[in-house]
Coordinates of N, CA and C in Angstrom, one line a residue:
M1 N -13.6 -15.3 18.1 CA -13.3 -16.7 17.9 C -12.7 -17.3 19.2
K2 N -12.1 -16.5 20.1 CA -11.5 -17.0 21.3 C -12.7 -17.5 22.2
R3 N -13.8 -16.8 22.2 CA -14.9 -17.2 23.0 C -15.5 -18.5 22.6
I4 N -15.5 -18.7 21.3 CA -15.9 -20.0 20.7 C -15.0 -21.1 21.1
A5 N -13.7 -20.8 21.1 CA -12.7 -21.9 21.5 C -12.9 -22.2 23.0
A6 N -13.2 -21.2 23.8 CA -13.4 -21.5 25.2 C -14.6 -22.4 25.4
I7 N -15.7 -22.2 24.7 CA -16.9 -23.0 24.8 C -16.5 -24.5 24.3
L8 N -15.7 -24.6 23.3 CA -15.3 -25.9 22.9 C -14.5 -26.6 24.0
F9 N -13.7 -25.9 24.7 CA -13.0 -26.4 25.8 C -13.9 -27.0 26.9
L10 N -14.9 -26.2 27.3 CA -15.8 -26.6 28.3 C -16.7 -27.8 27.9
L11 N -17.1 -27.8 26.7 CA -17.9 -28.9 26.2 C -17.1 -30.2 26.2
S12 N -15.9 -30.1 25.9 CA -15.1 -31.3 25.9 C -14.9 -31.9 27.3
L13 N -14.8 -31.0 28.3 CA -14.7 -31.5 29.7 C -16.1 -32.0 30.2
G14 N -17.2 -31.5 29.6 CA -18.5 -31.9 30.1 C -18.9 -33.3 29.7
I15 N -18.2 -33.9 28.8 CA -18.6 -35.3 28.4 C -18.4 -36.3 29.5
A16 N -19.5 -36.9 29.9 CA -19.4 -37.9 30.9 C -19.3 -39.3 30.3
C17 N -18.6 -40.2 30.9 CA -18.4 -41.6 30.4 C -19.3 -42.5 31.2
P18 N -20.2 -43.2 30.5 CA -21.0 -44.2 31.2 C -20.2 -45.2 31.9
A19 N -20.6 -45.7 33.1 CA -19.8 -46.6 33.8 C -19.6 -47.9 33.1
Q20 N -20.5 -48.3 32.3 CA -20.4 -49.6 31.6 C -19.4 -49.6 30.5
Q21 N -18.9 -48.5 30.1 CA -17.9 -48.4 29.0 C -16.5 -48.9 29.5
P22 N -15.9 -49.8 28.8 CA -14.6 -50.3 29.2 C -13.5 -49.3 29.1
D23 N -13.7 -48.2 28.3 CA -12.7 -47.2 28.0 C -12.8 -46.0 29.0
R24 N -13.6 -46.1 30.1 CA -13.9 -45.0 31.0 C -12.6 -44.5 31.7
K25 N -11.7 -45.4 32.0 CA -10.5 -45.0 32.8 C -9.6 -44.1 31.9
E26 N -9.4 -44.5 30.7 CA -8.5 -43.7 29.8 C -9.2 -42.4 29.4
V27 N -10.5 -42.4 29.2 CA -11.2 -41.2 28.9 C -11.1 -40.2 30.1
R28 N -11.3 -40.7 31.3 CA -11.2 -39.8 32.5 C -9.8 -39.2 32.6
R29 N -8.8 -40.1 32.4 CA -7.4 -39.6 32.5 C -7.2 -38.5 31.4
G30 N -7.7 -38.8 30.2 CA -7.6 -37.8 29.1 C -8.3 -36.5 29.5
N31 N -9.4 -36.6 30.1 CA -10.1 -35.3 30.5 C -9.3 -34.5 31.5
R32 N -8.6 -35.3 32.5 CA -7.8 -34.6 33.5 C -6.6 -33.9 32.8
E33 N -6.0 -34.6 31.9 CA -4.9 -34.0 31.2 C -5.3 -32.8 30.3
Y34 N -6.5 -32.9 29.7 CA -7.1 -31.8 28.9 C -7.3 -30.6 29.8
G35 N -7.9 -30.8 31.0 CA -8.2 -29.7 31.9 C -6.9 -29.0 32.3
K36 N -5.8 -29.7 32.3 CA -4.5 -29.0 32.7 C -3.8 -28.3 31.5
G37 N -4.5 -28.4 30.3 CA -3.9 -27.8 29.1 C -2.8 -28.7 28.5
R38 N -2.8 -30.0 28.9 CA -1.8 -30.9 28.4 C -2.5 -31.7 27.3
Y39 N -2.6 -31.1 26.1 CA -3.5 -31.6 25.0 C -2.8 -32.8 24.4
K40 N -1.5 -32.8 24.2 CA -0.9 -34.0 23.6 C -1.1 -35.2 24.5
E41 N -0.9 -35.0 25.8 CA -1.1 -36.1 26.8 C -2.5 -36.6 26.8
S42 N -3.5 -35.7 26.7 CA -4.9 -36.1 26.6 C -5.2 -36.8 25.3
E43 N -4.6 -36.4 24.3 CA -4.7 -37.2 23.0 C -4.3 -38.6 23.1
I44 N -3.2 -38.8 23.8 CA -2.7 -40.2 24.0 C -3.7 -41.0 24.8
E45 N -4.2 -40.5 25.8 CA -5.2 -41.2 26.6 C -6.4 -41.6 25.8
Y46 N -6.9 -40.6 25.0 CA -8.1 -40.9 24.2 C -7.8 -41.9 23.2
R47 N -6.7 -41.9 22.6 CA -6.3 -42.9 21.6 C -6.2 -44.3 22.3
K48 N -5.7 -44.4 23.5 CA -5.7 -45.6 24.3 C -7.1 -46.2 24.4
A49 N -8.0 -45.3 24.7 CA -9.4 -45.7 24.9 C -10.0 -46.2 23.6
L50 N -9.6 -45.6 22.4 CA -10.1 -46.1 21.1 C -9.5 -47.4 20.7
V51 N -8.3 -47.8 21.3 CA -7.8 -49.1 21.0 C -8.7 -50.2 21.5
K52 N -9.3 -49.9 22.7 CA -10.2 -50.8 23.3 C -11.6 -50.8 22.6
D53 N -12.0 -49.6 22.1 CA -13.3 -49.5 21.5 C -13.2 -48.3 20.5
S54 N -13.0 -48.6 19.2 CA -12.8 -47.6 18.2 C -14.1 -46.8 17.9
T55 N -15.2 -47.4 18.4 CA -16.5 -46.7 18.1 C -17.0 -45.8 19.3
S56 N -16.1 -45.7 20.3 CA -16.5 -45.0 21.6 C -16.9 -43.6 21.2
F57 N -18.1 -43.1 21.5 CA -18.5 -41.8 21.2 C -17.7 -40.8 22.1
A58 N -17.5 -41.1 23.4 CA -16.9 -40.1 24.3 C -15.4 -40.0 23.9
A59 N -14.7 -41.1 23.5 CA -13.3 -41.0 23.2 C -13.1 -40.3 21.9
N60 N -13.9 -40.5 20.9 CA -13.8 -39.8 19.6 C -14.1 -38.3 19.7
Y61 N -15.2 -38.1 20.5 CA -15.6 -36.7 20.7 C -14.5 -35.8 21.4
N62 N -14.0 -36.4 22.5 CA -13.0 -35.6 23.2 C -11.6 -35.6 22.5
L63 N -11.3 -36.7 21.7 CA -10.1 -36.7 20.9 C -10.2 -35.5 19.9
A64 N -11.4 -35.3 19.3 CA -11.5 -34.2 18.4 C -11.2 -32.9 19.0
S65 N -11.7 -32.7 20.3 CA -11.4 -31.5 21.0 C -9.9 -31.3 21.2
S66 N -9.3 -32.4 21.6 CA -7.8 -32.3 21.9 C -7.0 -32.0 20.6
L67 N -7.4 -32.6 19.6 CA -6.7 -32.3 18.3 C -7.0 -30.9 17.8
Y68 N -8.2 -30.4 18.1 CA -8.5 -29.1 17.7 C -7.6 -28.1 18.5
R69 N -7.4 -28.3 19.8 CA -6.6 -27.5 20.5 C -5.1 -27.5 20.1
Q70 N -4.7 -28.5 19.4 CA -3.3 -28.6 18.9 C -3.2 -28.1 17.5
G71 N -4.3 -27.7 17.0 CA -4.3 -27.1 15.6 C -4.4 -28.1 14.5
N72 N -4.7 -29.4 14.9 CA -4.8 -30.4 13.9 C -6.2 -30.6 13.5
F73 N -6.7 -29.6 12.6 CA -8.1 -29.6 12.3 C -8.6 -30.7 11.4
E74 N -7.7 -31.2 10.5 CA -8.1 -32.3 9.6 C -8.4 -33.5 10.4
E75 N -7.5 -33.9 11.3 CA -7.7 -35.1 12.1 C -8.9 -34.9 13.1
S76 N -9.0 -33.7 13.6 CA -10.2 -33.4 14.5 C -11.5 -33.6 13.8
G77 N -11.6 -33.1 12.5 CA -12.8 -33.4 11.7 C -13.1 -34.8 11.5
K78 N -12.0 -35.6 11.2 CA -12.2 -37.0 10.9 C -12.7 -37.8 12.2
S79 N -12.2 -37.3 13.3 CA -12.6 -38.0 14.6 C -14.1 -37.7 14.8
L80 N -14.6 -36.5 14.5 CA -16.0 -36.3 14.6 C -16.8 -37.0 13.6
E81 N -16.3 -37.1 12.4 CA -17.0 -37.8 11.3 C -17.2 -39.3 11.7
R82 N -16.3 -39.9 12.4 CA -16.4 -41.3 12.8 C -17.6 -41.6 13.6
I83 N -18.1 -40.6 14.3 CA -19.3 -40.8 15.2 C -20.5 -40.0 14.7
G84 N -20.4 -39.5 13.5 CA -21.5 -38.7 12.9 C -22.9 -39.5 12.9
E85 N -22.8 -40.8 12.6 CA -24.0 -41.6 12.5 C -24.6 -41.9 13.9
K86 N -23.8 -41.8 14.9 CA -24.2 -42.1 16.3 C -24.7 -40.9 17.1
V87 N -24.6 -39.7 16.5 CA -24.9 -38.5 17.3 C -26.4 -38.3 17.5
A88 N -27.2 -38.8 16.5 CA -28.6 -38.5 16.6 C -29.2 -39.1 17.9
G89 N -29.9 -38.2 18.7 CA -30.5 -38.6 19.9 C -29.6 -38.5 21.1
K90 N -28.3 -38.2 20.9 CA -27.4 -38.1 22.0 C -27.7 -36.7 22.8
P91 N -27.5 -36.7 24.1 CA -27.7 -35.5 24.8 C -26.8 -34.3 24.4
K92 N -25.6 -34.7 23.8 CA -24.6 -33.7 23.4 C -24.7 -33.5 21.8
A93 N -25.8 -33.9 21.2 CA -25.9 -33.7 19.8 C -25.7 -32.3 19.3
A94 N -26.3 -31.3 20.0 CA -26.2 -29.9 19.6 C -24.7 -29.5 19.7
D95 N -24.1 -30.0 20.8 CA -22.7 -29.6 21.0 C -21.8 -30.2 20.0
Y96 N -22.1 -31.5 19.5 CA -21.4 -32.1 18.5 C -21.4 -31.3 17.2
W97 N -22.6 -30.8 16.8 CA -22.6 -30.0 15.6 C -22.0 -28.7 15.7
F98 N -22.0 -28.1 16.9 CA -21.3 -26.8 17.2 C -19.8 -27.0 17.1
N99 N -19.3 -28.1 17.7 CA -17.8 -28.3 17.6 C -17.4 -28.6 16.1
K100 N -18.2 -29.4 15.5 CA -17.9 -29.7 14.1 C -17.9 -28.4 13.2
G101 N -18.8 -27.5 13.5 CA -18.8 -26.2 12.8 C -17.6 -25.4 13.1
N102 N -17.0 -25.5 14.3 CA -15.8 -24.8 14.6 C -14.6 -25.4 13.8
V103 N -14.6 -26.7 13.7 CA -13.5 -27.4 12.9 C -13.6 -26.9 11.5
D104 N -14.8 -26.9 10.9 CA -15.0 -26.5 9.5 C -14.6 -25.1 9.2
L105 N -14.9 -24.2 10.3 CA -14.5 -22.8 10.1 C -13.0 -22.7 10.0
Q106 N -12.2 -23.5 10.8 CA -10.8 -23.5 10.8 C -10.2 -24.0 9.5
K107 N -11.0 -24.9 8.9 CA -10.6 -25.5 7.6 C -11.0 -24.6 6.4
K108 N -11.7 -23.5 6.8 CA -12.2 -22.6 5.8 C -13.3 -23.2 4.8
D109 N -13.9 -24.3 5.4 CA -15.0 -24.9 4.6 C -16.3 -24.2 5.2
Y110 N -16.5 -23.0 4.7 CA -17.6 -22.2 5.3 C -19.0 -22.7 5.0
G111 N -19.1 -23.4 3.8 CA -20.4 -23.9 3.5 C -20.8 -25.0 4.4
A112 N -19.8 -25.9 4.8 CA -20.1 -27.0 5.7 C -20.3 -26.4 7.1
A113 N -19.6 -25.3 7.5 CA -19.8 -24.7 8.8 C -21.2 -24.1 9.0
V114 N -21.7 -23.5 7.9 CA -23.0 -23.0 8.0 C -24.0 -24.1 8.2
Q115 N -23.9 -25.2 7.6 CA -24.8 -26.4 7.8 C -24.7 -26.9 9.2
D116 N -23.4 -27.0 9.7 CA -23.2 -27.5 11.0 C -23.9 -26.6 12.1
F117 N -23.7 -25.3 12.0 CA -24.3 -24.4 13.0 C -25.8 -24.4 12.9
R118 N -26.3 -24.5 11.7 CA -27.7 -24.6 11.5 C -28.3 -25.8 12.2
Q119 N -27.6 -26.9 12.0 CA -28.1 -28.2 12.7 C -28.0 -28.0 14.2
S120 N -27.0 -27.3 14.7 CA -26.9 -27.1 16.1 C -28.0 -26.3 16.6
L121 N -28.4 -25.2 15.9 CA -29.5 -24.4 16.3 C -30.9 -25.1 16.2
L122 N -31.0 -26.0 15.3 CA -32.3 -26.8 15.3 C -32.4 -27.6 16.5
L123 N -31.3 -28.1 17.1 CA -31.4 -28.9 18.3 C -31.4 -28.0 19.6
S124 N -30.8 -26.8 19.4 CA -30.7 -25.9 20.6 C -31.0 -24.4 20.1
P125 N -32.2 -24.1 19.9 CA -32.5 -22.8 19.3 C -32.1 -21.6 20.1
D126 N -31.9 -21.7 21.4 CA -31.6 -20.6 22.3 C -30.1 -20.4 22.5
D127 N -29.3 -21.2 21.8 CA -27.8 -21.1 22.0 C -27.3 -19.9 21.3
M128 N -26.9 -18.9 22.0 CA -26.5 -17.6 21.4 C -25.1 -17.8 20.7
D129 N -24.3 -18.6 21.3 CA -23.0 -18.9 20.7 C -23.2 -19.5 19.3
A130 N -24.1 -20.4 19.2 CA -24.4 -21.1 17.9 C -25.0 -20.1 16.9
K131 N -25.8 -19.2 17.4 CA -26.4 -18.1 16.5 C -25.3 -17.2 16.0
E132 N -24.4 -16.8 16.9 CA -23.3 -15.9 16.5 C -22.3 -16.6 15.5
S133 N -22.1 -17.9 15.8 CA -21.2 -18.6 14.9 C -21.8 -18.9 13.5
Y134 N -23.1 -19.1 13.6 CA -23.9 -19.3 12.3 C -23.8 -18.0 11.5
A135 N -24.0 -16.9 12.1 CA -24.0 -15.6 11.3 C -22.6 -15.4 10.8
Y136 N -21.6 -15.7 11.6 CA -20.2 -15.5 11.2 C -19.8 -16.4 10.0
A137 N -20.3 -17.6 10.1 CA -20.0 -18.6 9.0 C -20.7 -18.1 7.7
K138 N -21.9 -17.6 7.8 CA -22.6 -17.2 6.6 C -21.9 -16.0 6.0
K139 N -21.4 -15.1 6.8 CA -20.7 -13.9 6.3 C -19.4 -14.3 5.6
M140 N -18.6 -15.2 6.2 CA -17.4 -15.7 5.6 C -17.7 -16.5 4.3
L141 N -18.8 -17.2 4.2 CA -19.2 -17.9 3.0 C -19.5 -16.9 1.9
E142 N -20.2 -15.9 2.2 CA -20.5 -14.8 1.2 C -19.3 -14.2 0.7
Q143 N -18.3 -13.9 1.6 CA -17.1 -13.3 1.1 C -16.3 -14.2 0.2
Q144 N -16.3 -15.5 0.6 CA -15.6 -16.5 -0.2 C -16.2 -16.6 -1.6
Q145 N -17.5 -16.6 -1.6 CA -18.2 -16.7 -2.9 C -17.9 -15.5 -3.8
N146 N -17.9 -14.3 -3.2 CA -17.6 -13.1 -3.9 C -16.2 -13.1 -4.4
Q147 N -15.3 -13.5 -3.6 CA -13.9 -13.6 -4.0 C -13.7 -14.6 -5.2
D148 N -14.4 -15.7 -5.1 CA -14.4 -16.7 -6.2 C -14.9 -16.1 -7.5
Q149 N -16.0 -15.4 -7.3 CA -16.6 -14.7 -8.5 C -15.7 -13.7 -9.1
D150 N -15.0 -12.9 -8.3 CA -14.1 -11.9 -8.7 C -12.9 -12.6 -9.4
Q151 N -12.5 -13.7 -8.8 CA -11.3 -14.4 -9.4 C -11.7 -15.0 -10.8
D152 N -12.9 -15.6 -10.8 CA -13.4 -16.1 -12.1 C -13.5 -15.0 -13.2
K153 N -14.0 -13.9 -12.7 CA -14.1 -12.7 -13.6 C -12.8 -12.3 -14.1
N154 N -11.8 -12.2 -13.2 CA -10.5 -11.8 -13.6 C -9.8 -12.8 -14.6
Q155 N -10.1 -14.1 -14.3 CA -9.6 -15.1 -15.2 C -10.2 -15.0 -16.6
D156 N -11.5 -14.7 -16.6 CA -12.2 -14.5 -17.9 C -11.6 -13.3 -18.6
Q157 N -11.4 -12.2 -17.9 CA -10.8 -11.0 -18.5 C -9.4 -11.3 -19.0
N158 N -8.6 -12.0 -18.2 CA -7.3 -12.3 -18.7 C -7.3 -13.2 -19.9
K159 N -8.3 -14.1 -19.9 CA -8.4 -15.0 -21.0 C -8.8 -14.3 -22.3
N160 N -9.7 -13.3 -22.1 CA -10.2 -12.5 -23.3 C -9.0 -11.6 -23.8
Q161 N -8.2 -11.1 -22.8 CA -7.1 -10.3 -23.2 C -6.1 -11.1 -24.0
D162 N -5.8 -12.4 -23.5 CA -4.9 -13.2 -24.2 C -5.4 -13.6 -25.6
Q163 N -6.7 -13.8 -25.7 CA -7.3 -14.1 -27.0 C -7.2 -12.9 -28.0
N164 N -7.4 -11.7 -27.4 CA -7.3 -10.5 -28.2 C -5.9 -10.3 -28.7
Q165 N -4.9 -10.5 -27.8 CA -3.5 -10.4 -28.1 C -3.1 -11.4 -29.2
N166 N -3.6 -12.6 -29.0 CA -3.3 -13.6 -30.1 C -3.9 -13.2 -31.4
Q167 N -5.2 -12.7 -31.4 CA -5.8 -12.3 -32.6 C -5.0 -11.1 -33.3
D168 N -4.5 -10.2 -32.4 CA -3.7 -9.1 -33.0 C -2.4 -9.6 -33.6
Q169 N -1.8 -10.5 -32.9 CA -0.6 -11.1 -33.4 C -0.8 -11.8 -34.7
D170 N -1.9 -12.6 -34.8 CA -2.3 -13.3 -36.0 C -2.5 -12.3 -37.2
Q171 N -3.2 -11.2 -36.8 CA -3.5 -10.1 -37.9 C -2.2 -9.5 -38.3
N172 N -1.3 -9.2 -37.4 CA 0.0 -8.6 -37.7 C 0.8 -9.6 -38.6
Q173 N 0.8 -10.8 -38.2 CA 1.5 -11.8 -39.0 C 0.9 -11.9 -40.4
D174 N -0.4 -11.9 -40.5 CA -1.1 -11.9 -41.8 C -0.7 -10.7 -42.7
Q175 N -0.7 -9.5 -42.0 CA -0.3 -8.3 -42.7 C 1.1 -8.4 -43.2
N176 N 2.0 -8.8 -42.3 CA 3.4 -8.9 -42.7 C 3.6 -9.9 -43.8
Q177 N 2.8 -11.0 -43.8 CA 2.9 -12.0 -44.8 C 2.4 -11.4 -46.1
N178 N 1.3 -10.7 -46.1 CA 0.8 -10.0 -47.3 C 1.8 -9.0 -47.9
Q179 N 2.4 -8.3 -47.0 CA 3.4 -7.3 -47.4 C 4.6 -8.1 -48.1
D180 N 5.0 -9.2 -47.5 CA 6.1 -9.9 -48.1 C 5.7 -10.5 -49.4
Q181 N 4.4 -10.9 -49.5 CA 3.9 -11.4 -50.8 C 3.9 -10.3 -51.9
D182 N 3.4 -9.1 -51.5 CA 3.4 -8.0 -52.4 C 4.8 -7.6 -52.8
Q183 N 5.7 -7.6 -51.9 CA 7.1 -7.3 -52.2 C 7.7 -8.3 -53.2
N184 N 7.4 -9.6 -52.9 CA 7.9 -10.6 -53.8 C 7.3 -10.5 -55.2
K185 N 6.0 -10.1 -55.2 CA 5.3 -9.9 -56.5 C 5.9 -8.8 -57.3
N186 N 6.2 -7.7 -56.6 CA 6.9 -6.5 -57.2 C 8.2 -6.9 -57.8
Q187 N 9.0 -7.7 -57.0 CA 10.3 -8.1 -57.4 C 10.2 -9.0 -58.6
D188 N 9.2 -9.9 -58.7 CA 9.0 -10.7 -59.8 C 8.7 -9.9 -61.1
Q189 N 7.8 -8.9 -60.9 CA 7.4 -8.0 -62.0 C 8.6 -7.2 -62.5
N190 N 9.5 -6.7 -61.6 CA 10.7 -6.0 -62.0 C 11.6 -6.9 -62.8
Q191 N 11.8 -8.1 -62.3 CA 12.6 -9.1 -62.9 C 12.1 -9.4 -64.3
N192 N 10.8 -9.6 -64.5 CA 10.2 -9.8 -65.8 C 10.4 -8.7 -66.7
Q193 N 10.2 -7.5 -66.2 CA 10.4 -6.3 -67.1 C 11.9 -6.2 -67.5
N194 N 12.8 -6.4 -66.6 CA 14.2 -6.4 -67.0 C 14.5 -7.4 -68.0
Q195 N 14.0 -8.6 -67.8 CA 14.2 -9.7 -68.8 C 13.6 -9.4 -70.1
D196 N 12.4 -8.7 -70.1 CA 11.8 -8.3 -71.4 C 12.7 -7.3 -72.1
R197 N 13.3 -6.3 -71.4 CA 14.1 -5.3 -72.0 C 15.4 -6.0 -72.7
Q198 N 15.9 -7.0 -72.0 CA 17.1 -7.6 -72.5 C 16.7 -8.4 -73.7
D199 N 15.6 -9.1 -73.7 CA 15.2 -9.9 -74.9 C 14.6 -9.1 -76.0
G200 N 13.9 -8.0 -75.8 CA 13.2 -7.3 -76.8 C 13.8 -6.0 -77.3
G201 N 15.0 -5.6 -76.8 CA 15.7 -4.4 -77.3 C 15.3 -3.2 -76.4
S202 N 15.7 -2.0 -76.8 CA 15.6 -0.8 -76.0 C 14.2 -0.4 -75.7
D203 N 13.2 -0.8 -76.7 CA 11.9 -0.4 -76.5 C 11.1 -1.3 -75.5
G204 N 11.8 -2.4 -75.0 CA 11.2 -3.2 -74.0 C 10.3 -4.2 -74.6
Q205 N 10.2 -4.4 -75.9 CA 9.2 -5.3 -76.5 C 10.0 -6.4 -77.3
Q206 N 9.5 -7.5 -77.2 CA 10.1 -8.6 -78.0 C 9.7 -8.6 -79.4
P207 N 10.7 -8.8 -80.4 CA 10.4 -8.8 -81.8 C 9.3 -9.9 -82.1
R208 N 8.4 -9.5 -83.0 CA 7.3 -10.4 -83.4 C 7.7 -11.2 -84.6
Q209 N 7.4 -12.4 -84.6 CA 7.7 -13.3 -85.8 C 6.5 -13.3 -86.7
I210 N 6.7 -13.1 -88.1 CA 5.6 -13.1 -89.1 C 5.7 -14.4 -89.9
P211 N 4.5 -14.8 -90.5 CA 4.5 -16.0 -91.2 C 5.5 -16.0 -92.4
R212 N 5.9 -17.1 -92.8 CA 7.0 -17.2 -93.9 C 6.4 -16.7 -95.2
Q213 N 5.2 -17.0 -95.5 CA 4.6 -16.5 -96.8 C 4.6 -15.0 -96.9
Q214 N 4.2 -14.4 -95.7 CA 4.1 -12.9 -95.7 C 5.5 -12.3 -95.8
A215 N 6.5 -13.0 -95.2 CA 7.8 -12.5 -95.2 C 8.3 -12.6 -96.7
E216 N 8.0 -13.6 -97.4 CA 8.4 -13.7 -98.8 C 7.8 -12.6 -99.6
Q217 N 6.5 -12.4 -99.3 CA 5.8 -11.3 -100.1 C 6.5 -9.9 -99.8
L218 N 6.8 -9.7 -98.6 CA 7.4 -8.4 -98.2 C 8.8 -8.3 -98.9
L219 N 9.5 -9.4 -98.9 CA 10.8 -9.4 -99.6 C 10.7 -9.2 -101.1
Q220 N 9.7 -9.8 -101.7 CA 9.5 -9.6 -103.1 C 9.1 -8.1 -103.4
A221 N 8.3 -7.6 -102.6 CA 7.9 -6.2 -102.8 C 9.1 -5.2 -102.6
V222 N 10.0 -5.6 -101.7 CA 11.2 -4.8 -101.5 C 12.1 -4.8 -102.8
Q223 N 12.2 -6.1 -103.2 CA 13.1 -6.3 -104.4 C 12.5 -5.6 -105.6
T224 N 11.2 -5.6 -105.8 CA 10.5 -4.9 -106.9 C 10.7 -3.4 -106.8
K225 N 10.6 -2.9 -105.6 CA 10.8 -1.5 -105.3 C 12.2 -1.1 -105.7
E226 N 13.1 -1.9 -105.2 CA 14.6 -1.7 -105.5 C 14.8 -1.7 -107.1
K227 N 14.2 -2.6 -107.8 CA 14.4 -2.7 -109.2 C 13.8 -1.5 -109.9
E228 N 12.6 -1.0 -109.4 CA 12.0 0.1 -110.1 C 12.9 1.4 -109.8
T229 N 13.4 1.4 -108.6 CA 14.3 2.5 -108.3 C 15.6 2.5 -109.1
Q230 N 16.1 1.3 -109.3 CA 17.3 1.1 -110.1 C 17.1 1.5 -111.6
D231 N 15.9 1.0 -112.1 CA 15.5 1.4 -113.5 C 15.4 2.9 -113.7
K232 N 14.8 3.5 -112.7 CA 14.6 5.0 -112.7 C 15.9 5.7 -112.8
V233 N 16.8 5.2 -111.9 CA 18.2 5.8 -111.8 C 18.9 5.6 -113.2
N234 N 18.8 4.4 -113.7 CA 19.5 4.1 -115.0 C 18.9 4.9 -116.1
K235 N 17.6 5.1 -116.1 CA 16.9 5.9 -117.1 C 17.4 7.4 -117.0
E236 N 17.5 7.9 -115.8 CA 17.9 9.3 -115.6 C 19.4 9.4 -116.1
K237 N 20.2 8.4 -115.8 CA 21.6 8.5 -116.2 C 21.7 8.5 -117.8
A238 N 20.9 7.7 -118.4 CA 20.9 7.6 -119.9 C 20.5 9.0 -120.5
M239 N 19.5 9.6 -119.9 CA 19.0 10.9 -120.4 C 20.0 11.9 -120.2
A240 N 20.7 11.9 -119.1 CA 21.8 12.9 -118.8 C 22.9 12.7 -119.8
L241 N 23.3 11.5 -120.1 CA 24.3 11.2 -121.1 C 24.0 11.7 -122.5
K242 N 22.8 11.5 -122.8 CA 22.3 11.9 -124.1 C 22.3 13.4 -124.3
S243 N 21.9 14.0 -123.2 CA 21.9 15.5 -123.2 C 23.3 16.0 -123.3
R244 N 24.3 15.4 -122.7 CA 25.7 15.9 -122.8 C 26.2 15.7 -124.2
Q245 N 25.8 14.6 -124.8 CA 26.3 14.3 -126.1 C 25.8 15.4 -127.1
K246 N 24.5 15.8 -126.9 CA 24.0 16.8 -127.8 C 24.7 18.1 -127.6
E247 N 24.9 18.4 -126.4 CA 25.6 19.7 -126.1 C 27.0 19.6 -126.7
K248 N 27.7 18.5 -126.7 CA 29.0 18.4 -127.2 C 29.0 18.6 -128.7
N249 N 28.1 17.9 -129.4 CA 28.0 18.0 -130.8 C 27.7 19.5 -131.3
W250 N 27.0 20.1 -130.6 CA 26.6 21.5 -130.9 C 27.8 22.4 -130.7

């Protein structure tokens, strides 16, 4: 990547400013500051040129290089995007796409970087640096996609594990609930049995009520039986008395 950065440096210095542009003085000063490694000072000069002409291709292109050197990749990319519609047909069009690819690499936008380097190779097929950068961007894109797939897979696994855990918890809760219901049912049965014993006597059965007519018939039968028994007893007493009287007379 250092070699790519050096190429970016040389390309930025190689931008020539047409004499008819009113911003040529500031751009030239910016290029001199850039060549000395004074990137912040070069940025200031390029921005002065853009105050005069915000659409200046040279000022935007070199400002992007200066910002890139300062590590401000977001602003560097925006500066290049401002002249994206004007790059077609420019002598430095291949270099534009190469620089934009470097910016997107730093932003880890590997998909965009692959497209940028491919566009640069279409304009300059023999550029070895563009070929190497294109291969590197493709490799990083594949790694990123694999990581994303692994991450999605892990998220799905974690999601499934959470769902299984929730299902197990629900099953355990249902089992505990059923056990509680069975326990309550057994308690209710025991309470009913105890209540039956209290109400029905030692045999645990409640006394049955019989119809009144049947009760009267049973009572009458008992009374008749008692009368027959009493008559039998009286008869036996009378016979015993009679026997004693005979024995006494004799």
